[in-house]
CSV table of C-alpha atoms in Angstrom, one decimal:
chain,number,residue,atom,x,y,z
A,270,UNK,CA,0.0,0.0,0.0
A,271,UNK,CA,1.3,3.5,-0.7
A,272,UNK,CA,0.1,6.5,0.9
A,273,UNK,CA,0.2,10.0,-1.3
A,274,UNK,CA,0.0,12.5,1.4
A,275,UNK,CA,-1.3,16.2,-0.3
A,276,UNK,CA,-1.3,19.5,1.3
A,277,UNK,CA,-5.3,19.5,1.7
A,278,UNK,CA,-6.8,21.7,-1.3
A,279,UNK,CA,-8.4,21.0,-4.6
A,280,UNK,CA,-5.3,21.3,-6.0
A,281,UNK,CA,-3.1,19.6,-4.3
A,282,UNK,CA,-5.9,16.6,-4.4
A,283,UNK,CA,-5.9,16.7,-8.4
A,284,UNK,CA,-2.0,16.6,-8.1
A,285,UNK,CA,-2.1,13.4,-5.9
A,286,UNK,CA,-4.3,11.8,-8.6
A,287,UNK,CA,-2.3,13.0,-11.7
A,288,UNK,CA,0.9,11.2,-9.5
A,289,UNK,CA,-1.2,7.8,-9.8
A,290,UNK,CA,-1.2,7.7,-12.9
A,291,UNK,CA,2.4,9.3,-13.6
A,292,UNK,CA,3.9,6.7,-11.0
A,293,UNK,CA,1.1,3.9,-12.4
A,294,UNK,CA,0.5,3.3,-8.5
A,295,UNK,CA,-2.1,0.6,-7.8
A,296,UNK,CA,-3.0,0.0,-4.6
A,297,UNK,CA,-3.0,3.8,-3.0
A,298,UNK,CA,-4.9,5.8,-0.8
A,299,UNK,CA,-4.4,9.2,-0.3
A,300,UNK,CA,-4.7,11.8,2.7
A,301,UNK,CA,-4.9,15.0,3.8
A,302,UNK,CA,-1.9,15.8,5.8
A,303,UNK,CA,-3.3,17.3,8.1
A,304,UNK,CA,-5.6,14.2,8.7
A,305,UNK,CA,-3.2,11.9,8.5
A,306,UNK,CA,-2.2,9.5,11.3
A,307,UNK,CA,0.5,6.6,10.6
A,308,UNK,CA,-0.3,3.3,12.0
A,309,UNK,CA,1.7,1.1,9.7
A,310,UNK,CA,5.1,2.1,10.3
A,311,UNK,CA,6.2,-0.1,7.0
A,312,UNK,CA,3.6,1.9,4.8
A,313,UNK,CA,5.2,3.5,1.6
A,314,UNK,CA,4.7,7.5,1.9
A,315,UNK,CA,4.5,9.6,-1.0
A,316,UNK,CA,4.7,13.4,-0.5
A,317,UNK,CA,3.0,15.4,-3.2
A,318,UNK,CA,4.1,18.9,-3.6
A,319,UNK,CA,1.2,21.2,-5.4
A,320,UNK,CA,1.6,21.7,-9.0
A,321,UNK,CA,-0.8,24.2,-11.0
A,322,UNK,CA,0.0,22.3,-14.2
A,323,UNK,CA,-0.7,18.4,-13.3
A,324,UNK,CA,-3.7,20.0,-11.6
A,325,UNK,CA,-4.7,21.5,-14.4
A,326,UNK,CA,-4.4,18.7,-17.0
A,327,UNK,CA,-6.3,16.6,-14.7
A,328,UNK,CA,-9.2,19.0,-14.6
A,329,UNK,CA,-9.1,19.3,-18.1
A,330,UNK,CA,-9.4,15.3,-18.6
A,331,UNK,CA,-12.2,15.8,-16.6
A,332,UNK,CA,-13.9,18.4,-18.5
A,333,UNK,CA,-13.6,16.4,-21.8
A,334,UNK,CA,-15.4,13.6,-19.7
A,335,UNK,CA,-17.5,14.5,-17.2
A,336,UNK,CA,-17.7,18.2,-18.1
A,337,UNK,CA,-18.1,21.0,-15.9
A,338,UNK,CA,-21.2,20.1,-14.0
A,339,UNK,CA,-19.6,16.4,-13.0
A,340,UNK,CA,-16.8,18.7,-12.1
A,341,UNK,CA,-18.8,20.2,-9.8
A,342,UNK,CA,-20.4,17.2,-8.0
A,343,UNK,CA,-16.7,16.0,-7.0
A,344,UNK,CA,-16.0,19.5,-5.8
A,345,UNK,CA,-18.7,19.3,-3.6
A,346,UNK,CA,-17.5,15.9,-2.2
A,347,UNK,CA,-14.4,17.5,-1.8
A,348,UNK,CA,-16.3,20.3,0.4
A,349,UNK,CA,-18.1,17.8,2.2
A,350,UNK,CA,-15.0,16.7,4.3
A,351,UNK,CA,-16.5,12.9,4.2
A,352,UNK,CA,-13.5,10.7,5.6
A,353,UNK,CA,-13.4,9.3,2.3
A,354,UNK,CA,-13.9,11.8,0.0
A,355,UNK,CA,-10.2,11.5,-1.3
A,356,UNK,CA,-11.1,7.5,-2.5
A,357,UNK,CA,-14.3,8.3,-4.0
A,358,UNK,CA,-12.8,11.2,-6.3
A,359,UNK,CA,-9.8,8.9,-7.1
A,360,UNK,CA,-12.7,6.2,-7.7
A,361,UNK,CA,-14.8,8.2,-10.1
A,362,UNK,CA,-11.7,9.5,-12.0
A,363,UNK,CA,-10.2,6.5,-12.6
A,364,UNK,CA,-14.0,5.1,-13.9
A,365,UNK,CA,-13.9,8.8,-16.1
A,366,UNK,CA,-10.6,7.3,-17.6
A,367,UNK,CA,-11.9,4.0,-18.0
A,368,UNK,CA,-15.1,5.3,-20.1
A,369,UNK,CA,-14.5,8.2,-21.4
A,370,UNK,CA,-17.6,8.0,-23.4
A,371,UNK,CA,-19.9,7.2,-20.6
A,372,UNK,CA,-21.3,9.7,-17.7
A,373,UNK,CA,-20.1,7.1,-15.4
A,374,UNK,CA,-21.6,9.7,-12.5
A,375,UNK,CA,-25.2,8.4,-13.4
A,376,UNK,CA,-24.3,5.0,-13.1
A,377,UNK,CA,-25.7,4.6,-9.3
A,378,UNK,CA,-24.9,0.3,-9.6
A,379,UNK,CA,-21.3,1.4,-8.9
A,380,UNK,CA,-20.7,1.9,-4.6
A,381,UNK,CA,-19.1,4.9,-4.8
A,382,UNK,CA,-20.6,6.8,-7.7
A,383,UNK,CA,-23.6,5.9,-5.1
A,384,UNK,CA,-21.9,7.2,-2.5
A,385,UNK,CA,-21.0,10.4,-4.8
A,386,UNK,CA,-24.9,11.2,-5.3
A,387,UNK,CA,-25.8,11.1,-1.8
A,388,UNK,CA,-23.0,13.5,-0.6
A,389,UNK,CA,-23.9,16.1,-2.9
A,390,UNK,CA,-27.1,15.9,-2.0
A,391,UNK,CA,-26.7,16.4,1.4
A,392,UNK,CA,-24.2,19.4,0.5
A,393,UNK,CA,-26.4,20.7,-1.8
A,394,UNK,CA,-29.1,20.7,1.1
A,395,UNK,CA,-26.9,22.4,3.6
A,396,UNK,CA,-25.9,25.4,1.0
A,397,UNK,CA,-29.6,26.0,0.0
A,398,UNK,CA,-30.1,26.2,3.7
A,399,UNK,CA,-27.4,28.7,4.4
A,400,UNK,CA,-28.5,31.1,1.8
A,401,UNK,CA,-32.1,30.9,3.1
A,402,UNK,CA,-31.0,30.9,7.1
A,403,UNK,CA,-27.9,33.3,6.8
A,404,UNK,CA,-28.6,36.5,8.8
A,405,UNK,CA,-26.7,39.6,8.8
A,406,UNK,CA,-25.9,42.3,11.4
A,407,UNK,CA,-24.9,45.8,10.9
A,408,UNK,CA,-21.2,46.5,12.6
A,409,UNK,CA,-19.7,49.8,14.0
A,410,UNK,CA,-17.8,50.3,10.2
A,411,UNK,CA,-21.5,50.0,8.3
A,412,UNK,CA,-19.8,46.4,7.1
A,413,UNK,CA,-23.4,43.9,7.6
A,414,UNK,CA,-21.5,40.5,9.1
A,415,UNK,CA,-22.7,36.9,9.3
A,416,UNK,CA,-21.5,34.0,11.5
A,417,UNK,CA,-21.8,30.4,10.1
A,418,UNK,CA,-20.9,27.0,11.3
A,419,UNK,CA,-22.4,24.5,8.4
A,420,UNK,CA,-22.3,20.8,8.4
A,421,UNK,CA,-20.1,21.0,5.4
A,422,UNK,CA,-17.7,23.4,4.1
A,423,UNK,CA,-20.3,25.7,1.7
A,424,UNK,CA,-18.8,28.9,1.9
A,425,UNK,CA,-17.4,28.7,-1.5
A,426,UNK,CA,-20.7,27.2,-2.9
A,427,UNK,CA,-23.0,30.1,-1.4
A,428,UNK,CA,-20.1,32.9,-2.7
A,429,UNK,CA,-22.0,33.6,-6.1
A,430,UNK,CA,-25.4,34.2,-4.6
A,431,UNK,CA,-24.6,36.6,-2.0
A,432,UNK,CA,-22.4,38.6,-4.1
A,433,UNK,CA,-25.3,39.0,-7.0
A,434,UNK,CA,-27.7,39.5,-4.1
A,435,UNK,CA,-25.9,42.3,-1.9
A,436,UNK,CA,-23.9,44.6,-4.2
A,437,UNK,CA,-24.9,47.4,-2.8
A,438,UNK,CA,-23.6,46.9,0.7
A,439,UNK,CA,-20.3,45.8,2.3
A,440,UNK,CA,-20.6,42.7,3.8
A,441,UNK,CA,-18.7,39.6,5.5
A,442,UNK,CA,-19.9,35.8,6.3
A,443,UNK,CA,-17.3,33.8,8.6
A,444,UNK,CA,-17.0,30.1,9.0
A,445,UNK,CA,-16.9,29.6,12.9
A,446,UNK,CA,-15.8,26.0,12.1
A,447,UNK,CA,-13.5,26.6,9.7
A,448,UNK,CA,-11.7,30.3,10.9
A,449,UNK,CA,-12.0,31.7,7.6
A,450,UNK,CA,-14.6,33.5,5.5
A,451,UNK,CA,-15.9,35.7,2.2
A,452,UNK,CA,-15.5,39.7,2.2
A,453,UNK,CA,-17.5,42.0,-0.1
A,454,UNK,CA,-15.6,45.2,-0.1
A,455,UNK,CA,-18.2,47.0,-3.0
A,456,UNK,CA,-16.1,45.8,-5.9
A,457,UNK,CA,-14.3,42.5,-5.0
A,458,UNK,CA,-15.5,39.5,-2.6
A,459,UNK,CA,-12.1,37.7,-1.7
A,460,UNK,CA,-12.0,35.0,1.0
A,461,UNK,CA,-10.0,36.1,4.2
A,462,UNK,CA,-8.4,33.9,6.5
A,463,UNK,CA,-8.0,34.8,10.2
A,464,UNK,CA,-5.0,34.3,12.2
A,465,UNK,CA,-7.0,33.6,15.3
A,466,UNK,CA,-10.8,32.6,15.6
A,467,UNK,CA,-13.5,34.8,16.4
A,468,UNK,CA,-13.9,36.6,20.2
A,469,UNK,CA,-18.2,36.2,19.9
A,470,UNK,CA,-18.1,38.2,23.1
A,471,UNK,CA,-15.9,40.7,21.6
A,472,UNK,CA,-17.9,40.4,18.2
A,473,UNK,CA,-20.6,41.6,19.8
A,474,UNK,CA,-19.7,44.8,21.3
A,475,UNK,CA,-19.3,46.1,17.9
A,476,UNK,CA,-22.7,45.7,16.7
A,477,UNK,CA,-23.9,49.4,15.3
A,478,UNK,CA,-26.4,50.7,17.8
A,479,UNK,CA,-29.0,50.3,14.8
A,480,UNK,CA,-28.7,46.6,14.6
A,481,UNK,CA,-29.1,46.6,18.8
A,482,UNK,CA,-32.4,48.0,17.8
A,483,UNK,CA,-33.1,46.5,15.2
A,484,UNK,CA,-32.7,43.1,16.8
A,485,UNK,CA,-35.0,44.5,19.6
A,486,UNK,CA,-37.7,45.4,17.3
A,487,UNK,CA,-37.9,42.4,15.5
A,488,UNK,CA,-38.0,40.2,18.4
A,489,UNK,CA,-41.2,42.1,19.8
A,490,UNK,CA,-42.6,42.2,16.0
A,491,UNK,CA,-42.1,38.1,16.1
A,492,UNK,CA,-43.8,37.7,19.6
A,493,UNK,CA,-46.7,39.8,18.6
A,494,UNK,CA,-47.7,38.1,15.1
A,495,UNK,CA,-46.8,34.9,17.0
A,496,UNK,CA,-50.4,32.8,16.9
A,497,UNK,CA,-50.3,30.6,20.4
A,498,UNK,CA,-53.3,28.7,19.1
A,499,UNK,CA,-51.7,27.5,15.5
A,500,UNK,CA,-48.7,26.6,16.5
A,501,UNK,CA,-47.3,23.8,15.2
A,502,UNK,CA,-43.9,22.8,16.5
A,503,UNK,CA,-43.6,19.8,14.2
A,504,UNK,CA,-44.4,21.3,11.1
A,505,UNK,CA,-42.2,24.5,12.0
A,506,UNK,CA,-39.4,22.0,12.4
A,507,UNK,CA,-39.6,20.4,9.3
A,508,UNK,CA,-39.1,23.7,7.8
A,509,UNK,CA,-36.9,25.3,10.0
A,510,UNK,CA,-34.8,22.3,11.8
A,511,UNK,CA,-33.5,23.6,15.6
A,512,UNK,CA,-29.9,23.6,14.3
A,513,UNK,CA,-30.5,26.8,12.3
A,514,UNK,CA,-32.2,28.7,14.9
A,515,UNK,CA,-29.0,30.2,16.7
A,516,UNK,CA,-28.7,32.3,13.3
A,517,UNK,CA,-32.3,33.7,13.0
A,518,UNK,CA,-32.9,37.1,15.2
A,519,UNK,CA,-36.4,35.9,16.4
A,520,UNK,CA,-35.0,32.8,18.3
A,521,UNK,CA,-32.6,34.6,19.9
């Protein structure tokens, strides 16, 4: 068994899998460094160093055979940090290879392209939720910010919406699980990555004395138009689960 150890991103994952190929490695499996933990001291380690070009010429195979929207669906296993998200990309590669003129992501017989469908799913799931559940408050520097802490790693998938939705208005969504976030600065919307994580209690005393009211007013607003004799916790639930209440103003 050889182990290809990669530096964590996209990139360095499509580097790993052009090296599989290069090196005609058979039995592999490949890891995040960062997740990686040794228990066979005899196991043959392969470093890969990040390289733009074998990245590349992997993502263009994949174009030619999957095209942009299969693309797409391994990304978002990639974003879904599933333990074994590095062997079902190599899986559905190698199958992209092997039938080049098949979409080999519909064919739901194989385990893993299984396996594929159901993650994205899931991630799909989680980033329409975000975009729905995300609220922002106005800070001390008229910049509207947003906490997060999603199942999955979305941020880059809920980018695009937010910056066609709010161009009109400096804004920020952070990651509290991941320490790092988006920032729309009126004319680009860069990701920004903290050197420590986020003080909440700090956080908070910079709230702009309009969003302290604001928060107020919508919280008596939701009592008032709350309707005691139609509620329905189940059905409210099902639309709203629990685990998306700490971002909405009116649970609070």
């Amino acid at each position: 068994m050889i182990t290809l150890l990669y530096d964590g991103s996209f990139d360095g994952l499509l580097t790993a899998v052009f090296e599989v190929f290069e090196y005609r490695y058979k039995d592999v499996e490949i890891f995040s460094k960062e997740k990686f933990y040794q228990e066979n001291i005899f196991a043959e380690i392969h470093d890969v160093i990040t390289q733009s070009d074998k990245a590349e010429r992997v993502f263009n195979k994949l174009e030619q055979n999957i095209g942009r929207s299969g693309i797409h669906q391994l990304l978002k296993v990639f974003l879904s940090e599933d333990p074994s998200l590095e062997q079902l990309i190599l899986s559905a590669i190698k199958q992209s290879i092997q039938h080049p003129t098949v979409n080999i992501l519909q064919n739901y017989a194989d385990d893993d392209i299984l396996a594929i469908s159901k993650i994205c799913k899931s991630v799909d799931r989680e980033r329409h939720r975000m975009t729905a559940f995300v609220r922002f408050e106005k800070m001390q520097d008229d910049v509207f910010f947003a906490k997060i802490d999603p199942d999955f790693n979305v941020l880059p998938l809920i980018r695009k919406h937010f910056k066609d939705r709010y161009q009109d208005q400096k804004w920020m969504i952070y990651d509290l699980k991941r320490n790092y976030g988006i920032l729309y600065d009126l004319e680009t919307c860069d990701f920004f990555y903290p050197e420590e994580k986020l003080d909440l209690n700090q956080y908070q005393q910079q709230f702009h004395e309009q969003e302290n009211q604001y928060q107020k007013l919508w919280q008596r607003y939701f009592t008032k138009t709350n309707i005691v004799e139609r509620k329905n916790l189940k059905l409210h639930i099902q639309h709203v689960p629990r685990r998306y209440w700490k971002y909405l103003t009116e649970k609070w």
